[in-house]
PDB file of C-alpha atoms in Angstrom:
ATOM      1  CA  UNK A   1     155.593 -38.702 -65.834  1.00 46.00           C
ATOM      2  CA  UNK A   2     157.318 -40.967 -68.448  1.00 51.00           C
ATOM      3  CA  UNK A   3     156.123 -43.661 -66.184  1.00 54.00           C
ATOM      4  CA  UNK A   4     152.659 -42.498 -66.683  1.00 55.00           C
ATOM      5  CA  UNK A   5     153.153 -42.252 -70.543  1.00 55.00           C
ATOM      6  CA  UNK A   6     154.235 -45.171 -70.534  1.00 55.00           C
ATOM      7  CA  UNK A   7     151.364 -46.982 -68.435  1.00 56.00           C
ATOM      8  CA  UNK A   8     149.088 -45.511 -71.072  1.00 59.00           C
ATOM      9  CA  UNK A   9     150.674 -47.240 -73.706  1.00 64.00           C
ATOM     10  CA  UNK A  10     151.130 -50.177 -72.433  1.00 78.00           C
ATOM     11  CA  UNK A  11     149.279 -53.645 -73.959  1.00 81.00           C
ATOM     12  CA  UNK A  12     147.515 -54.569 -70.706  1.00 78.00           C
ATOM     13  CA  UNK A  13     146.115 -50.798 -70.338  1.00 80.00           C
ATOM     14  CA  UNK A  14     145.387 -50.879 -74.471  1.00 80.00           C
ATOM     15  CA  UNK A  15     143.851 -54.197 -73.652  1.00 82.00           C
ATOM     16  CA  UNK A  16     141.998 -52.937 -70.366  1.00 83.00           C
ATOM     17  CA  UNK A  17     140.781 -49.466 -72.176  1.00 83.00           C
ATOM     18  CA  UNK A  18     139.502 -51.595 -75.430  1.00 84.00           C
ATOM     19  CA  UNK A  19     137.487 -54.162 -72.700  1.00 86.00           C
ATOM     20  CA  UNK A  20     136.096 -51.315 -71.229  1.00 87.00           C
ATOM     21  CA  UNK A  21     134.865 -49.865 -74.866  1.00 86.00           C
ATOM     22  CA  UNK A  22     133.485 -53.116 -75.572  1.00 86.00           C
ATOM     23  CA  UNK A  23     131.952 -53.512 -72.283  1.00 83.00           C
ATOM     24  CA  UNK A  24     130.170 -49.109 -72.727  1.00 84.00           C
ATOM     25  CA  UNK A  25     128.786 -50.605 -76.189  1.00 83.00           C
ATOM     26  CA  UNK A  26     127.082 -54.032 -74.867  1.00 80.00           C
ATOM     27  CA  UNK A  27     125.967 -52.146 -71.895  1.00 78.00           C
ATOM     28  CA  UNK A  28     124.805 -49.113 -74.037  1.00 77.00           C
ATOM     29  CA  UNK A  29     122.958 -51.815 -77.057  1.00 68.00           C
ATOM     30  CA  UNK A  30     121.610 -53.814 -73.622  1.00 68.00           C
ATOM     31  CA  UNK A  31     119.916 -50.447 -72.715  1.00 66.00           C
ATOM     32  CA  UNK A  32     118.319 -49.417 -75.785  1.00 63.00           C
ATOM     33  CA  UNK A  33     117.140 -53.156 -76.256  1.00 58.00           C
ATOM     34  CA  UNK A  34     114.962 -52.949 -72.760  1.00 57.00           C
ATOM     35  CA  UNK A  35     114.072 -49.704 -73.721  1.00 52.00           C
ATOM     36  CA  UNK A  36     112.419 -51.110 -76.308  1.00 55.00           C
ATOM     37  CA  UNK A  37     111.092 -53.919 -74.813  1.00 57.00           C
ATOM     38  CA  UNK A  38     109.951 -51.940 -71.475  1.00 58.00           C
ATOM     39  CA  UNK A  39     107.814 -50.111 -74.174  1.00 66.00           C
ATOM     40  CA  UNK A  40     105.012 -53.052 -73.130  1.00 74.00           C
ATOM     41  CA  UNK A  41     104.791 -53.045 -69.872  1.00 82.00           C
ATOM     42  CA  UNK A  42     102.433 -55.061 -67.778  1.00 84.00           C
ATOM     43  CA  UNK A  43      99.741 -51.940 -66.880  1.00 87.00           C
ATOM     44  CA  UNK A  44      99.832 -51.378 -70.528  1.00 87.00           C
ATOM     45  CA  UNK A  45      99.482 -54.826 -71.444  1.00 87.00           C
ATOM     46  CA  UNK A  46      96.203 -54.483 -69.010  1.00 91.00           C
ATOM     47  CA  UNK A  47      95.112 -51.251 -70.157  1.00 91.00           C
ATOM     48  CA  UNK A  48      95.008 -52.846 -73.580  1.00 91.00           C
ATOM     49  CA  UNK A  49      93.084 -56.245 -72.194  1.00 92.00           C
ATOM     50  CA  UNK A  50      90.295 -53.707 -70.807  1.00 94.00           C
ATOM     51  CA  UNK A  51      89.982 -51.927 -74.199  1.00 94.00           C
ATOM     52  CA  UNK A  52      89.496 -55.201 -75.883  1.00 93.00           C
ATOM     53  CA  UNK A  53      87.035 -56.363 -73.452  1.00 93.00           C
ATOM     54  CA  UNK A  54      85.131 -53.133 -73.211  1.00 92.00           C
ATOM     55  CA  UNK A  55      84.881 -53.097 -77.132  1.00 91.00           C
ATOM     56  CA  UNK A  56      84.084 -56.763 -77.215  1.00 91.00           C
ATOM     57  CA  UNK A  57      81.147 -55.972 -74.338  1.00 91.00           C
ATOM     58  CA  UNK A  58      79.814 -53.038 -76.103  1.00 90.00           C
ATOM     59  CA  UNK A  59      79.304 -54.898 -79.819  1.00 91.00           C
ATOM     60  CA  UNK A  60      76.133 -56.866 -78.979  1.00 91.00           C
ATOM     61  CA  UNK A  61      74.555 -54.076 -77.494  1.00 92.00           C
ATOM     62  CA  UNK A  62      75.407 -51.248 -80.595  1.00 92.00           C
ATOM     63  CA  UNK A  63      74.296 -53.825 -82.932  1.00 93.00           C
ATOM     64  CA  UNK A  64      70.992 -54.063 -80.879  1.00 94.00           C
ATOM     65  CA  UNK A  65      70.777 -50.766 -80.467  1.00 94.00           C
ATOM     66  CA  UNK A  66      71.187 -49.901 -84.354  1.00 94.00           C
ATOM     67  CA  UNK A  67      68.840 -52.610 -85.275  1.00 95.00           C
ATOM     68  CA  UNK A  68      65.896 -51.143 -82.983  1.00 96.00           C
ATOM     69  CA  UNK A  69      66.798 -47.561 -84.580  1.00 96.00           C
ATOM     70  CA  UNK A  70      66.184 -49.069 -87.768  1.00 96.00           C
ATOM     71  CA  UNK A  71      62.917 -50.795 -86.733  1.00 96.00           C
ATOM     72  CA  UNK A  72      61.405 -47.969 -84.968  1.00 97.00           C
ATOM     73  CA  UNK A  73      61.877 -45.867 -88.176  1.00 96.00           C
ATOM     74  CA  UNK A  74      60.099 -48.514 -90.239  1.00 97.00           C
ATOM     75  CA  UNK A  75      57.207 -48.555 -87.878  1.00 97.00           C
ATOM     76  CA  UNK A  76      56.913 -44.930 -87.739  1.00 97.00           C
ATOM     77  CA  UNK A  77      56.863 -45.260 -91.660  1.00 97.00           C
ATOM     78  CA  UNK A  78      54.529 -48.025 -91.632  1.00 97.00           C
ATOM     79  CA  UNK A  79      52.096 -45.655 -89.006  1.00 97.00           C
ATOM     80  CA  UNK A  80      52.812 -42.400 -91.305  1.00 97.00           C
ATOM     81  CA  UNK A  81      51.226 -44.749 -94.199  1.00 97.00           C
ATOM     82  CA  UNK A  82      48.231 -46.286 -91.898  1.00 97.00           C
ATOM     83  CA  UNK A  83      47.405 -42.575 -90.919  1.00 97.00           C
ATOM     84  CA  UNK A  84      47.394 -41.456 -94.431  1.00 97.00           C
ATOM     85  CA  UNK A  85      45.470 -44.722 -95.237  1.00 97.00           C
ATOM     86  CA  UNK A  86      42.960 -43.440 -92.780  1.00 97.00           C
ATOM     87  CA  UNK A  87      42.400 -40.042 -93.959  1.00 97.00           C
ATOM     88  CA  UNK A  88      41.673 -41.508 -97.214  1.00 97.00           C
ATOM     89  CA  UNK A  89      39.131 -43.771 -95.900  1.00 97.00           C
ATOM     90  CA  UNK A  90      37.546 -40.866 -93.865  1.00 97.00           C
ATOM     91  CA  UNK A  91      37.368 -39.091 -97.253  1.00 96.00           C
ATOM     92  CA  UNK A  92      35.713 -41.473 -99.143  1.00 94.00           C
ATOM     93  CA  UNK A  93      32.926 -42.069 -95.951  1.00 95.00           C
ATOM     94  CA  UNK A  94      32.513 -38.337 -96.389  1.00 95.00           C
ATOM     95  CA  UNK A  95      32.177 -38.370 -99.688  1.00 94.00           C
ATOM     96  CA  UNK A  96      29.718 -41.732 -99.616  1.00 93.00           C
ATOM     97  CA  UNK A  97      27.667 -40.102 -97.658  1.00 95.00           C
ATOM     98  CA  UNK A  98      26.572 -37.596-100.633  1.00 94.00           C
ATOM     99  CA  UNK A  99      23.571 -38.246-103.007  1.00 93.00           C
ATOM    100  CA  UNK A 100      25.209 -36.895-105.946  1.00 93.00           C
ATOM    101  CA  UNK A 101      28.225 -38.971-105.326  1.00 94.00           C
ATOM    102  CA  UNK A 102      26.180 -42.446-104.844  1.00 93.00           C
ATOM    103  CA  UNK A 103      24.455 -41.483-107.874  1.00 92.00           C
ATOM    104  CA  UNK A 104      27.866 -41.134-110.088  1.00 92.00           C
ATOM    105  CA  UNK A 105      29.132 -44.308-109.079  1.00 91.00           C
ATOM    106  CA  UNK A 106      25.360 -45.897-109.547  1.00 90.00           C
ATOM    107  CA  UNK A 107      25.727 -45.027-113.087  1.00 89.00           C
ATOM    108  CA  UNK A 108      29.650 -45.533-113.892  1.00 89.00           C
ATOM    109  CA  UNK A 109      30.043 -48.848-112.546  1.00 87.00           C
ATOM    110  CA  UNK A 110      26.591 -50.172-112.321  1.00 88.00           C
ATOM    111  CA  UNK A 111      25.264 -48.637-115.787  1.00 85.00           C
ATOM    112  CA  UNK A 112      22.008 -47.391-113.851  1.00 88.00           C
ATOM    113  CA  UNK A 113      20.161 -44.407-115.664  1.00 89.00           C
ATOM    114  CA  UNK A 114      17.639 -42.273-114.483  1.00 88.00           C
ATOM    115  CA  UNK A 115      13.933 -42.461-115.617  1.00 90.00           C
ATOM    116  CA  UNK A 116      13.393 -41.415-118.816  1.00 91.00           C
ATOM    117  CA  UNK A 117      16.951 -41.726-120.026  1.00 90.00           C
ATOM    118  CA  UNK A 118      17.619 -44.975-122.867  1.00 89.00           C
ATOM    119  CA  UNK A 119      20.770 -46.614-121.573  1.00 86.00           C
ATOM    120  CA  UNK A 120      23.539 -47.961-124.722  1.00 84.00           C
ATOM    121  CA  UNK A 121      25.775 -50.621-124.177  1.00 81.00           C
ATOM    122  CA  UNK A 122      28.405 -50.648-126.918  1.00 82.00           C
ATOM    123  CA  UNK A 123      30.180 -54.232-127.246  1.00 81.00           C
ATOM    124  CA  UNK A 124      33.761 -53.736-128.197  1.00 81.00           C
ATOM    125  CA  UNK A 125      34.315 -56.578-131.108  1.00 78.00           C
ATOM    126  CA  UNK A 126      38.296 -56.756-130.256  1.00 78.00           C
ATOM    127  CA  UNK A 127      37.684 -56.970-126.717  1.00 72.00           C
ATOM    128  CA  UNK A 128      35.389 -60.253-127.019  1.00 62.00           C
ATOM    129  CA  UNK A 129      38.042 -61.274-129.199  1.00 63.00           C
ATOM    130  CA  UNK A 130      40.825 -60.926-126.272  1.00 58.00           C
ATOM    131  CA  UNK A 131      38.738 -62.670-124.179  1.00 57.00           C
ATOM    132  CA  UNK A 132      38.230 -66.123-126.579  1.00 54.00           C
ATOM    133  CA  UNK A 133      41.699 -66.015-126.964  1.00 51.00           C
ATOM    134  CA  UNK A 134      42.694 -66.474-123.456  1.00 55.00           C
ATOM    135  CA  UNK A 135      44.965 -69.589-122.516  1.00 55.00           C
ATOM    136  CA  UNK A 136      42.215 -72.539-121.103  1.00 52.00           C
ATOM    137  CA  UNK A 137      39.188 -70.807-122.521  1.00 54.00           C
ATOM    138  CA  UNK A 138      38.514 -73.019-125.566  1.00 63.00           C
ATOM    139  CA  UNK A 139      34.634 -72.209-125.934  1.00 70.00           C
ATOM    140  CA  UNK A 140      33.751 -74.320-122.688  1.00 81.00           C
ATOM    141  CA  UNK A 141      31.476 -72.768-119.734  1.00 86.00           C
ATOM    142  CA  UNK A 142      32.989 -70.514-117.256  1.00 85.00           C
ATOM    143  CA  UNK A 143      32.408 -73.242-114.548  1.00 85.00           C
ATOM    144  CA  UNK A 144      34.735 -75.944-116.268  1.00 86.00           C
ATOM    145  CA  UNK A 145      37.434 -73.658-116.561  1.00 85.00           C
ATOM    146  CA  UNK A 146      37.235 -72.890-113.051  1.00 86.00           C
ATOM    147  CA  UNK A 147      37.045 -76.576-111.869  1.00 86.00           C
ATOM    148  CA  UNK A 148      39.956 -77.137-113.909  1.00 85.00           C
ATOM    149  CA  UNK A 149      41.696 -74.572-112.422  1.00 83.00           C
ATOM    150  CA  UNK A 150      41.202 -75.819-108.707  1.00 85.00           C
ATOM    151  CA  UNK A 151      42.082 -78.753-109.917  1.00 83.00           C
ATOM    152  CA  UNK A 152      45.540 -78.540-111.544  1.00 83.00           C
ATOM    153  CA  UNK A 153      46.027 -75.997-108.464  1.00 81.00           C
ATOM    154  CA  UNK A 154      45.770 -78.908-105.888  1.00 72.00           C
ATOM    155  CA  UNK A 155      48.206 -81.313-108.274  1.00 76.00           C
ATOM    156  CA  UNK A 156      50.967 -78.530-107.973  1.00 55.00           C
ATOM    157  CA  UNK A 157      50.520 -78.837-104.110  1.00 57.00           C
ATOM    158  CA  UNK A 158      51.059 -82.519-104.108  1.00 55.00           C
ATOM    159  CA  UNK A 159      54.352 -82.309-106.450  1.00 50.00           C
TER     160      UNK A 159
END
C-alpha cells in the first residue's frame, strides 16, 4: 500500500490527474459551446426560410384583400346615399304631382298671384347697394362683364 500512496503522490500522476482536469473542462466548455450552436439546426434554419416566405407570399394578397374591404364599404356607402337620393326624388315627383303644391311654388319663386289679388314687390335699398358694389361691376351692362369674364378666364389657361 505505501507503494500505492506513493504512486498517488507522485509528479507524473499529479501531472497526469491535472491533464486529465484540464482535458474534463475543455471537453465539458466544447459541449456547452455546440449546445449552443446546435440550437440552429438546419430543419430549423428551413422551418424559419418557409415562415419568411409564407409571410412574404401572403403580404400582397392581405393588402389586396384589405383594400377591397375598404372599397366595398365605400360603395355600399355611396349606394346607401344614391338610395336615399332616390327616395327624395320620388318624394318630390309625388309631391309635384299636387295642385296645391305647383301652386305654392308658382307663387314663392315665380311671384304669380291669383286673379283678383294686387301683387307688391318690395326693393330692398341695401341689397341693390351689395350688388353695385361687387368687384368688376362698375355701372357697365351685364353682357360686358360677362365677356370680360370669358375672357380673362381663357388668359389664365394660356399662362
Amino acid at each position: 500500500m505505501a507503494g500505492k500512496d506513493r504512486d498517488r503522490f507522485s509528479t507524473a500522476t499529479r501531472l497526469r490527474l491535472l491533464g486529465e482536469q484540464t482535458a474534463a473542462r475543455v471537453y465539458r466548455s466544447q459541449n456547452r459551446r455546440q449546445a449552443r450552436r446546435s440550437r440552429l439546426t438546419g430543419r430549423a434554419a428551413f422551418l424559419a426560410l418557409v415562415v419568411c416566405s409564407l409571410v412574404v407570399a401572403l403580404a400582397y394578397p392581405m393588402r389586396q384583400y384589405v383594400s377591397q374591404r375598404d372599397e366595398i364599404a365605400e360603395q355600399e356607402r355611396l349606394s346607401q346615399q344614391a338610395e336615399r337620393r332616390t327616395e327624395e326624388l320620388r318624394d318630390e315627383k309625388a309631391r309635384l304631382q299636387d295642385d296645391a303644391y305647383i301652386m305654392r311654388l308658382a307663387r314663392q319663386h315665380l311671384h304669380y298671384v291669383l286673379p283678383g289679388e294686387t301683387g307688391y314687390t318690395v326693393a330692398d335699398p341695401d341689397a341693390a347697394e351689395d350688388r353695385r358694389g361687387e368687384p368688376g361691376a362698375s355701372g357697365r351692362p351685364w353682357h360686358s362683364n360677362l365677356w370680360d369674364g370669358v375672357d380673362s378666364a381663357d388668359r389664365a389657361d394660356r399662362d
